mmCIF file with all atom_site columns, C-alpha atoms and ligand atoms in Angstrom:
data_model
loop_
_atom_site.group_PDB
_atom_site.id
_atom_site.type_symbol
_atom_site.label_atom_id
_atom_site.label_alt_id
_atom_site.label_comp_id
_atom_site.label_asym_id
_atom_site.label_entity_id
_atom_site.label_seq_id
_atom_site.pdbx_PDB_ins_code
_atom_site.Cartn_x
_atom_site.Cartn_y
_atom_site.Cartn_z
_atom_site.occupancy
_atom_site.B_iso_or_equiv
_atom_site.pdbx_formal_charge
_atom_site.auth_seq_id
_atom_site.auth_comp_id
_atom_site.auth_asym_id
_atom_site.auth_atom_id
_atom_site.pdbx_PDB_model_num
ATOM   1   C CA . MET T 1 1   ? 18.306 10.740 -54.544 1.00 97.00 ? 67  MET T CA 1
ATOM   2   C CA . GLN T 1 2   ? 17.197 12.878 -57.469 1.00 98.00 ? 68  GLN T CA 1
ATOM   3   C CA . ILE T 1 3   ? 15.081 11.039 -60.005 1.00 98.00 ? 69  ILE T CA 1
ATOM   4   C CA . VAL T 1 4   ? 14.988 12.857 -63.319 1.00 98.00 ? 70  VAL T CA 1
ATOM   5   C CA . LEU T 1 5   ? 12.334 11.819 -65.828 1.00 98.00 ? 71  LEU T CA 1
ATOM   6   C CA . ILE T 1 6   ? 13.152 12.458 -69.457 1.00 98.00 ? 72  ILE T CA 1
ATOM   7   C CA . GLY T 1 7   ? 11.280 11.719 -72.661 1.00 98.00 ? 73  GLY T CA 1
ATOM   8   C CA . TYR T 1 8   ? 9.373  13.232 -75.528 1.00 98.00 ? 74  TYR T CA 1
ATOM   9   C CA . MET T 1 9   ? 6.422  15.587 -75.087 1.00 98.00 ? 75  MET T CA 1
ATOM   10  C CA . GLY T 1 10  ? 3.386  13.527 -74.148 1.00 97.00 ? 76  GLY T CA 1
ATOM   11  C CA . SER T 1 11  ? 5.397  10.623 -72.750 1.00 97.00 ? 77  SER T CA 1
ATOM   12  C CA . GLY T 1 12  ? 3.786  11.008 -69.317 1.00 97.00 ? 78  GLY T CA 1
ATOM   13  C CA . LYS T 1 13  ? 6.657  12.619 -67.385 1.00 98.00 ? 79  LYS T CA 1
ATOM   14  C CA . SER T 1 14  ? 4.423  14.931 -65.327 1.00 97.00 ? 80  SER T CA 1
ATOM   15  C CA . THR T 1 15  ? 1.866  12.262 -64.428 1.00 97.00 ? 81  THR T CA 1
ATOM   16  C CA . VAL T 1 16  ? 4.518  9.703  -63.549 1.00 98.00 ? 82  VAL T CA 1
ATOM   17  C CA . ALA T 1 17  ? 6.353  12.347 -61.493 1.00 98.00 ? 83  ALA T CA 1
ATOM   18  C CA . LYS T 1 18  ? 3.187  12.999 -59.517 1.00 98.00 ? 84  LYS T CA 1
ATOM   19  C CA . HIS T 1 19  ? 2.608  9.333  -58.629 1.00 98.00 ? 85  HIS T CA 1
ATOM   20  C CA . LEU T 1 20  ? 6.260  8.409  -58.200 1.00 98.00 ? 86  LEU T CA 1
ATOM   21  C CA . SER T 1 21  ? 6.921  11.329 -55.854 1.00 98.00 ? 87  SER T CA 1
ATOM   22  C CA . ALA T 1 22  ? 3.904  10.309 -53.776 1.00 98.00 ? 88  ALA T CA 1
ATOM   23  C CA . ALA T 1 23  ? 5.095  6.680  -53.648 1.00 97.00 ? 89  ALA T CA 1
ATOM   24  C CA . LEU T 1 24  ? 8.566  7.739  -52.443 1.00 98.00 ? 90  LEU T CA 1
ATOM   25  C CA . SER T 1 25  ? 7.447  10.719 -50.327 1.00 98.00 ? 91  SER T CA 1
ATOM   26  C CA . TYR T 1 26  ? 9.702  12.910 -52.440 1.00 98.00 ? 92  TYR T CA 1
ATOM   27  C CA . GLU T 1 27  ? 9.052  16.419 -53.658 1.00 98.00 ? 93  GLU T CA 1
ATOM   28  C CA . LYS T 1 28  ? 7.702  16.628 -57.210 1.00 98.00 ? 94  LYS T CA 1
ATOM   29  C CA . ILE T 1 29  ? 9.205  19.341 -59.384 1.00 98.00 ? 95  ILE T CA 1
ATOM   30  C CA . ASP T 1 30  ? 8.085  20.174 -62.906 1.00 98.00 ? 96  ASP T CA 1
ATOM   31  C CA . LEU T 1 31  ? 10.859 21.995 -64.778 1.00 98.00 ? 97  LEU T CA 1
ATOM   32  C CA . ASP T 1 32  ? 8.406  23.672 -67.179 1.00 98.00 ? 98  ASP T CA 1
ATOM   33  C CA . SER T 1 33  ? 6.567  25.132 -64.165 1.00 98.00 ? 99  SER T CA 1
ATOM   34  C CA . VAL T 1 34  ? 9.853  26.279 -62.605 1.00 98.00 ? 100 VAL T CA 1
ATOM   35  C CA . ILE T 1 35  ? 10.650 28.138 -65.856 1.00 98.00 ? 101 ILE T CA 1
ATOM   36  C CA . GLU T 1 36  ? 7.132  29.608 -66.056 1.00 98.00 ? 102 GLU T CA 1
ATOM   37  C CA . ASP T 1 37  ? 7.290  30.775 -62.444 1.00 98.00 ? 103 ASP T CA 1
ATOM   38  C CA . SER T 1 38  ? 10.697 32.373 -62.889 1.00 98.00 ? 104 SER T CA 1
ATOM   39  C CA . GLU T 1 39  ? 9.560  34.212 -66.031 1.00 98.00 ? 105 GLU T CA 1
ATOM   40  C CA . GLY T 1 40  ? 6.045  34.961 -64.814 1.00 98.00 ? 106 GLY T CA 1
ATOM   41  C CA . LYS T 1 41  ? 4.475  33.739 -68.046 1.00 97.00 ? 107 LYS T CA 1
ATOM   42  C CA . PRO T 1 42  ? 3.499  30.520 -69.829 1.00 97.00 ? 108 PRO T CA 1
ATOM   43  C CA . ILE T 1 43  ? 5.968  28.609 -72.028 1.00 97.00 ? 109 ILE T CA 1
ATOM   44  C CA . THR T 1 44  ? 4.067  29.621 -75.182 1.00 96.00 ? 110 THR T CA 1
ATOM   45  C CA . ASP T 1 45  ? 4.612  33.319 -74.359 1.00 97.00 ? 111 ASP T CA 1
ATOM   46  C CA . ILE T 1 46  ? 8.308  32.785 -73.548 1.00 98.00 ? 112 ILE T CA 1
ATOM   47  C CA . PHE T 1 47  ? 8.762  31.179 -76.973 1.00 97.00 ? 113 PHE T CA 1
ATOM   48  C CA . SER T 1 48  ? 6.760  33.815 -78.860 1.00 97.00 ? 114 SER T CA 1
ATOM   49  C CA . GLU T 1 49  ? 8.205  36.839 -77.029 1.00 98.00 ? 115 GLU T CA 1
ATOM   50  C CA . SER T 1 50  ? 11.830 35.798 -76.428 1.00 98.00 ? 116 SER T CA 1
ATOM   51  C CA . GLY T 1 51  ? 12.408 32.839 -78.768 1.00 98.00 ? 117 GLY T CA 1
ATOM   52  C CA . GLU T 1 52  ? 13.547 29.275 -78.314 1.00 98.00 ? 118 GLU T CA 1
ATOM   53  C CA . ILE T 1 53  ? 17.238 30.071 -77.677 1.00 98.00 ? 119 ILE T CA 1
ATOM   54  C CA . TYR T 1 54  ? 16.303 32.233 -74.708 1.00 98.00 ? 120 TYR T CA 1
ATOM   55  C CA . PHE T 1 55  ? 14.006 29.461 -73.438 1.00 98.00 ? 121 PHE T CA 1
ATOM   56  C CA . ARG T 1 56  ? 16.803 26.873 -73.725 1.00 98.00 ? 122 ARG T CA 1
ATOM   57  C CA . LYS T 1 57  ? 19.175 29.108 -71.758 1.00 98.00 ? 123 LYS T CA 1
ATOM   58  C CA . ARG T 1 58  ? 16.672 29.532 -68.937 1.00 98.00 ? 124 ARG T CA 1
ATOM   59  C CA . GLU T 1 59  ? 15.862 25.806 -69.028 1.00 98.00 ? 125 GLU T CA 1
ATOM   60  C CA . GLY T 1 60  ? 19.543 24.848 -68.688 1.00 98.00 ? 126 GLY T CA 1
ATOM   61  C CA . LEU T 1 61  ? 20.221 27.329 -65.937 1.00 98.00 ? 127 LEU T CA 1
ATOM   62  C CA . LEU T 1 62  ? 17.187 26.321 -63.902 1.00 98.00 ? 128 LEU T CA 1
ATOM   63  C CA . LEU T 1 63  ? 17.810 22.589 -64.343 1.00 98.00 ? 129 LEU T CA 1
ATOM   64  C CA . ARG T 1 64  ? 21.329 23.020 -62.970 1.00 98.00 ? 130 ARG T CA 1
ATOM   65  C CA . GLU T 1 65  ? 20.002 25.145 -60.117 1.00 98.00 ? 131 GLU T CA 1
ATOM   66  C CA . VAL T 1 66  ? 17.340 22.576 -59.145 1.00 98.00 ? 132 VAL T CA 1
ATOM   67  C CA . ILE T 1 67  ? 19.873 19.719 -59.196 1.00 98.00 ? 133 ILE T CA 1
ATOM   68  C CA . LYS T 1 68  ? 22.393 21.716 -57.166 1.00 98.00 ? 134 LYS T CA 1
ATOM   69  C CA . THR T 1 69  ? 19.908 22.823 -54.510 1.00 98.00 ? 135 THR T CA 1
ATOM   70  C CA . LYS T 1 70  ? 17.247 20.132 -54.059 1.00 98.00 ? 136 LYS T CA 1
ATOM   71  C CA . ASN T 1 71  ? 17.403 16.571 -52.847 1.00 97.00 ? 137 ASN T CA 1
ATOM   72  C CA . ASN T 1 72  ? 14.826 13.777 -52.591 1.00 98.00 ? 138 ASN T CA 1
ATOM   73  C CA . ILE T 1 73  ? 13.009 14.970 -55.650 1.00 98.00 ? 139 ILE T CA 1
ATOM   74  C CA . VAL T 1 74  ? 11.285 13.582 -58.693 1.00 98.00 ? 140 VAL T CA 1
ATOM   75  C CA . LEU T 1 75  ? 11.918 16.050 -61.502 1.00 98.00 ? 141 LEU T CA 1
ATOM   76  C CA . ALA T 1 76  ? 9.831  16.028 -64.672 1.00 98.00 ? 142 ALA T CA 1
ATOM   77  C CA . THR T 1 77  ? 11.891 17.735 -67.383 1.00 98.00 ? 143 THR T CA 1
ATOM   78  C CA . GLY T 1 78  ? 10.666 19.207 -70.652 1.00 98.00 ? 144 GLY T CA 1
ATOM   79  C CA . GLY T 1 79  ? 10.897 17.059 -73.772 1.00 98.00 ? 145 GLY T CA 1
ATOM   80  C CA . GLY T 1 80  ? 13.920 18.974 -75.057 1.00 98.00 ? 146 GLY T CA 1
ATOM   81  C CA . THR T 1 81  ? 15.777 19.413 -71.775 1.00 98.00 ? 147 THR T CA 1
ATOM   82  C CA . PRO T 1 82  ? 18.448 16.673 -72.100 1.00 98.00 ? 148 PRO T CA 1
ATOM   83  C CA . CYS T 1 83  ? 19.051 17.505 -75.775 1.00 98.00 ? 149 CYS T CA 1
ATOM   84  C CA . TYR T 1 84  ? 20.554 20.992 -75.347 1.00 98.00 ? 150 TYR T CA 1
ATOM   85  C CA . GLY T 1 85  ? 23.453 22.689 -73.557 1.00 96.00 ? 151 GLY T CA 1
ATOM   86  C CA . ASN T 1 86  ? 25.259 19.482 -72.614 1.00 98.00 ? 152 ASN T CA 1
ATOM   87  C CA . LEU T 1 87  ? 22.556 18.769 -70.051 1.00 98.00 ? 153 LEU T CA 1
ATOM   88  C CA . MET T 1 88  ? 22.542 14.998 -70.517 1.00 98.00 ? 154 MET T CA 1
ATOM   89  C CA . GLU T 1 89  ? 26.269 14.967 -69.740 1.00 98.00 ? 155 GLU T CA 1
ATOM   90  C CA . PHE T 1 90  ? 25.604 17.197 -66.745 1.00 98.00 ? 156 PHE T CA 1
ATOM   91  C CA . LEU T 1 91  ? 22.881 14.860 -65.428 1.00 98.00 ? 157 LEU T CA 1
ATOM   92  C CA . LYS T 1 92  ? 25.081 11.789 -65.905 1.00 98.00 ? 158 LYS T CA 1
ATOM   93  C CA . SER T 1 93  ? 27.886 13.458 -63.963 1.00 98.00 ? 159 SER T CA 1
ATOM   94  C CA . GLN T 1 94  ? 25.747 14.017 -60.862 1.00 98.00 ? 160 GLN T CA 1
ATOM   95  C CA . THR T 1 95  ? 26.168 11.233 -58.311 1.00 97.00 ? 161 THR T CA 1
ATOM   96  C CA . ASP T 1 96  ? 22.694 11.533 -56.775 1.00 97.00 ? 162 ASP T CA 1
ATOM   97  C CA . VAL T 1 97  ? 20.838 11.719 -60.099 1.00 98.00 ? 163 VAL T CA 1
ATOM   98  C CA . ILE T 1 98  ? 19.063 8.747  -61.617 1.00 98.00 ? 164 ILE T CA 1
ATOM   99  C CA . THR T 1 99  ? 17.804 9.449  -65.126 1.00 98.00 ? 165 THR T CA 1
ATOM   100 C CA . VAL T 1 100 ? 14.733 7.582  -66.350 1.00 98.00 ? 166 VAL T CA 1
ATOM   101 C CA . TYR T 1 101 ? 13.609 7.612  -70.000 1.00 98.00 ? 167 TYR T CA 1
ATOM   102 C CA . LEU T 1 102 ? 9.896  7.142  -70.527 1.00 98.00 ? 168 LEU T CA 1
ATOM   103 C CA . ASN T 1 103 ? 9.923  5.686  -74.011 1.00 98.00 ? 169 ASN T CA 1
ATOM   104 C CA . ALA T 1 104 ? 6.579  5.866  -75.801 1.00 98.00 ? 170 ALA T CA 1
ATOM   105 C CA . SER T 1 105 ? 6.044  5.090  -79.488 1.00 98.00 ? 171 SER T CA 1
ATOM   106 C CA . ALA T 1 106 ? 5.574  7.845  -82.068 1.00 98.00 ? 172 ALA T CA 1
ATOM   107 C CA . ALA T 1 107 ? 2.080  6.491  -82.761 1.00 98.00 ? 173 ALA T CA 1
ATOM   108 C CA . LEU T 1 108 ? 0.979  6.837  -79.156 1.00 97.00 ? 174 LEU T CA 1
ATOM   109 C CA . LEU T 1 109 ? 2.685  10.217 -78.712 1.00 98.00 ? 175 LEU T CA 1
ATOM   110 C CA . THR T 1 110 ? 0.944  11.537 -81.820 1.00 98.00 ? 176 THR T CA 1
ATOM   111 C CA . LYS T 1 111 ? -2.463 10.467 -80.493 1.00 96.00 ? 177 LYS T CA 1
ATOM   112 C CA . ARG T 1 112 ? -1.845 12.104 -77.125 1.00 95.00 ? 178 ARG T CA 1
ATOM   113 C CA . LEU T 1 113 ? -0.283 15.279 -78.526 1.00 97.00 ? 179 LEU T CA 1
ATOM   114 C CA . MET T 1 114 ? -2.931 15.934 -81.172 1.00 95.00 ? 180 MET T CA 1
ATOM   115 C CA . ALA T 1 115 ? -5.329 17.004 -78.421 1.00 91.00 ? 181 ALA T CA 1
ATOM   116 C CA . GLU T 1 116 ? -2.813 19.190 -76.593 1.00 91.00 ? 182 GLU T CA 1
ATOM   117 C CA . LYS T 1 117 ? -0.546 20.600 -79.270 1.00 92.00 ? 183 LYS T CA 1
ATOM   118 C CA . ASP T 1 118 ? -1.655 24.235 -78.897 1.00 90.00 ? 184 ASP T CA 1
ATOM   119 C CA . ALA T 1 119 ? 0.084  24.535 -75.527 1.00 90.00 ? 185 ALA T CA 1
ATOM   120 C CA . ARG T 1 120 ? 3.338  23.279 -77.070 1.00 94.00 ? 186 ARG T CA 1
ATOM   121 C CA . PRO T 1 121 ? 5.110  25.807 -79.301 1.00 95.00 ? 187 PRO T CA 1
ATOM   122 C CA . ILE T 1 122 ? 7.316  23.159 -80.932 1.00 96.00 ? 188 ILE T CA 1
ATOM   123 C CA . ILE T 1 123 ? 4.332  21.424 -82.540 1.00 97.00 ? 189 ILE T CA 1
ATOM   124 C CA . SER T 1 124 ? 1.510  23.982 -82.454 1.00 95.00 ? 190 SER T CA 1
ATOM   125 C CA . HIS T 1 125 ? 1.997  24.864 -86.147 1.00 95.00 ? 191 HIS T CA 1
ATOM   126 C CA . LEU T 1 126 ? 1.283  21.314 -87.339 1.00 96.00 ? 192 LEU T CA 1
ATOM   127 C CA . LYS T 1 127 ? -2.195 21.027 -88.764 1.00 93.00 ? 193 LYS T CA 1
ATOM   128 C CA . SER T 1 128 ? -3.127 17.396 -89.262 1.00 95.00 ? 194 SER T CA 1
ATOM   129 C CA . GLU T 1 129 ? -2.469 14.165 -87.404 1.00 96.00 ? 195 GLU T CA 1
ATOM   130 C CA . VAL T 1 130 ? -0.471 12.906 -90.399 1.00 97.00 ? 196 VAL T CA 1
ATOM   131 C CA . GLN T 1 131 ? 1.817  15.977 -90.276 1.00 97.00 ? 197 GLN T CA 1
ATOM   132 C CA . LEU T 1 132 ? 2.194  15.665 -86.531 1.00 98.00 ? 198 LEU T CA 1
ATOM   133 C CA . ASN T 1 133 ? 3.075  11.985 -86.781 1.00 98.00 ? 199 ASN T CA 1
ATOM   134 C CA . GLU T 1 134 ? 5.714  12.652 -89.416 1.00 98.00 ? 200 GLU T CA 1
ATOM   135 C CA . PHE T 1 135 ? 7.240  15.405 -87.276 1.00 98.00 ? 201 PHE T CA 1
ATOM   136 C CA . VAL T 1 136 ? 7.202  13.294 -84.100 1.00 98.00 ? 202 VAL T CA 1
ATOM   137 C CA . ARG T 1 137 ? 8.844  10.313 -85.822 1.00 98.00 ? 203 ARG T CA 1
ATOM   138 C CA . LYS T 1 138 ? 11.744 12.411 -87.154 1.00 98.00 ? 204 LYS T CA 1
ATOM   139 C CA . HIS T 1 139 ? 12.150 14.476 -84.006 1.00 98.00 ? 205 HIS T CA 1
ATOM   140 C CA . LEU T 1 140 ? 12.039 11.433 -81.744 1.00 98.00 ? 206 LEU T CA 1
ATOM   141 C CA . PHE T 1 141 ? 14.711 9.788  -83.868 1.00 98.00 ? 207 PHE T CA 1
ATOM   142 C CA . GLU T 1 142 ? 16.993 12.830 -83.412 1.00 98.00 ? 208 GLU T CA 1
ATOM   143 C CA . ARG T 1 143 ? 16.361 13.089 -79.695 1.00 98.00 ? 209 ARG T CA 1
ATOM   144 C CA . ALA T 1 144 ? 16.655 9.351  -79.001 1.00 98.00 ? 210 ALA T CA 1
ATOM   145 C CA . PHE T 1 145 ? 20.442 9.751  -78.994 1.00 98.00 ? 211 PHE T CA 1
ATOM   146 C CA . TYR T 1 146 ? 20.105 11.762 -75.771 1.00 98.00 ? 212 TYR T CA 1
ATOM   147 C CA . TYR T 1 147 ? 17.158 9.936  -74.239 1.00 98.00 ? 213 TYR T CA 1
ATOM   148 C CA . ASN T 1 148 ? 18.855 6.555  -74.631 1.00 98.00 ? 214 ASN T CA 1
ATOM   149 C CA . GLN T 1 149 ? 21.706 7.650  -72.387 1.00 98.00 ? 215 GLN T CA 1
ATOM   150 C CA . ALA T 1 150 ? 19.345 7.443  -69.394 1.00 98.00 ? 216 ALA T CA 1
ATOM   151 C CA . GLN T 1 151 ? 20.282 4.930  -66.704 1.00 98.00 ? 217 GLN T CA 1
ATOM   152 C CA . LEU T 1 152 ? 16.834 3.373  -66.803 1.00 98.00 ? 218 LEU T CA 1
ATOM   153 C CA . ARG T 1 153 ? 14.854 3.107  -70.034 1.00 98.00 ? 219 ARG T CA 1
ATOM   154 C CA . LEU T 1 154 ? 11.249 1.981  -69.950 1.00 98.00 ? 220 LEU T CA 1
ATOM   155 C CA . SER T 1 155 ? 9.030  1.224  -72.917 1.00 98.00 ? 221 SER T CA 1
ATOM   156 C CA . THR T 1 156 ? 5.740  2.442  -71.588 1.00 98.00 ? 222 THR T CA 1
ATOM   157 C CA . ASP T 1 157 ? 3.165  1.842  -74.359 1.00 97.00 ? 223 ASP T CA 1
ATOM   158 C CA . ALA T 1 158 ? 1.853  -1.372 -72.832 1.00 97.00 ? 224 ALA T CA 1
ATOM   159 C CA . LEU T 1 159 ? 2.135  -0.260 -69.209 1.00 97.00 ? 225 LEU T CA 1
ATOM   160 C CA . SER T 1 160 ? -0.340 1.516  -66.938 1.00 95.00 ? 226 SER T CA 1
ATOM   161 C CA . GLU T 1 161 ? 0.890  4.522  -64.947 1.00 94.00 ? 227 GLU T CA 1
ATOM   162 C CA . GLU T 1 162 ? 0.935  2.338  -61.829 1.00 95.00 ? 228 GLU T CA 1
ATOM   163 C CA . GLU T 1 163 ? 3.099  -0.235 -63.598 1.00 97.00 ? 229 GLU T CA 1
ATOM   164 C CA . VAL T 1 164 ? 5.531  2.439  -64.770 1.00 98.00 ? 230 VAL T CA 1
ATOM   165 C CA . VAL T 1 165 ? 5.832  3.765  -61.213 1.00 98.00 ? 231 VAL T CA 1
ATOM   166 C CA . ALA T 1 166 ? 6.234  0.236  -59.792 1.00 98.00 ? 232 ALA T CA 1
ATOM   167 C CA . LYS T 1 167 ? 9.011  -0.556 -62.280 1.00 98.00 ? 233 LYS T CA 1
ATOM   168 C CA . ILE T 1 168 ? 10.901 2.606  -61.430 1.00 98.00 ? 234 ILE T CA 1
ATOM   169 C CA . VAL T 1 169 ? 10.563 1.978  -57.689 1.00 98.00 ? 235 VAL T CA 1
ATOM   170 C CA . ALA T 1 170 ? 11.723 -1.636 -58.118 1.00 97.00 ? 236 ALA T CA 1
ATOM   171 C CA . SER T 1 171 ? 14.798 -0.484 -60.052 1.00 96.00 ? 237 SER T CA 1
ATOM   172 C CA . LEU T 1 172 ? 15.867 1.790  -57.190 1.00 93.00 ? 238 LEU T CA 1
ATOM   173 C CA . TYR T 1 173 ? 16.326 -0.919 -54.577 1.00 82.00 ? 239 TYR T CA 1
HETATM 174 C C1 . S3P Y 2 .   ? 9.501  21.044 -75.287 1.00 75.04 ? 195 S3P Y C1 1
HETATM 175 C C2 . S3P Y 2 .   ? 8.697  20.346 -74.433 1.00 75.04 ? 195 S3P Y C2 1
HETATM 176 C C3 . S3P Y 2 .   ? 7.821  21.003 -73.443 1.00 75.04 ? 195 S3P Y C3 1
HETATM 177 C C4 . S3P Y 2 .   ? 8.369  22.386 -73.065 1.00 75.04 ? 195 S3P Y C4 1
HETATM 178 C C5 . S3P Y 2 .   ? 8.617  23.194 -74.287 1.00 75.04 ? 195 S3P Y C5 1
HETATM 179 C C6 . S3P Y 2 .   ? 9.610  22.536 -75.248 1.00 75.04 ? 195 S3P Y C6 1
HETATM 180 C C7 . S3P Y 2 .   ? 10.336 20.296 -76.271 1.00 75.04 ? 195 S3P Y C7 1
HETATM 181 O O1 . S3P Y 2 .   ? 7.728  20.199 -72.277 1.00 75.04 ? 195 S3P Y O1 1
HETATM 182 O O2 . S3P Y 2 .   ? 9.534  22.276 -72.300 1.00 75.04 ? 195 S3P Y O2 1
HETATM 183 O O3 . S3P Y 2 .   ? 7.381  23.399 -74.936 1.00 75.04 ? 195 S3P Y O3 1
HETATM 184 O O4 . S3P Y 2 .   ? 11.259 20.874 -76.864 1.00 75.04 ? 195 S3P Y O4 1
HETATM 185 O O5 . S3P Y 2 .   ? 10.085 19.073 -76.449 1.00 75.04 ? 195 S3P Y O5 1
HETATM 186 P P1 . S3P Y 2 .   ? 6.813  18.835 -72.189 1.00 75.04 ? 195 S3P Y P1 1
HETATM 187 O O6 . S3P Y 2 .   ? 7.680  17.693 -72.624 1.00 75.04 ? 195 S3P Y O6 1
HETATM 188 O O7 . S3P Y 2 .   ? 6.476  18.768 -70.733 1.00 75.04 ? 195 S3P Y O7 1
HETATM 189 O O8 . S3P Y 2 .   ? 5.631  19.052 -73.071 1.00 75.04 ? 195 S3P Y O8 1
#
């Protein structure tokens, strides 16, 4: 089984991947880290030196490679991963893949992302919380088309990390 976590930046994909992989004794893979390792530099530098289109190409290639070569994994994707290069269709076509959308509200995402926006090139230019919230609401609306195609969709605002993990585990059996 290959559990692929999708959702907006700040939705908790990496943290949930850590706990879920431990609960299932699966390998945890973070796609952003796979990209950083393959390029030998942080995401922010890839964006600033080579641009977003280059990043999306690497992201698509490496996602396909991970899915083709690894099993028994929990994969945390980047927030944009399923929204480019037909990758949501690709994920849905893979028999061992279960896609899980961690659906957090724009209000909660804004709060979380305000503190960490500098490490995220997509939002690092936004100055105030009001600007960030406006951006997140619009962007989330556009991306929801892809996210909502996940096999399992969880609204996570009212759930603890443990509850999110427990719900995913329960849905698998
Ligand atoms: C992105 C999200 C980031 C990272 C890159 C682009 C996006 O991942 O892949 O900065 O387009 O939403 P996280 O969702 O892990 O922050």
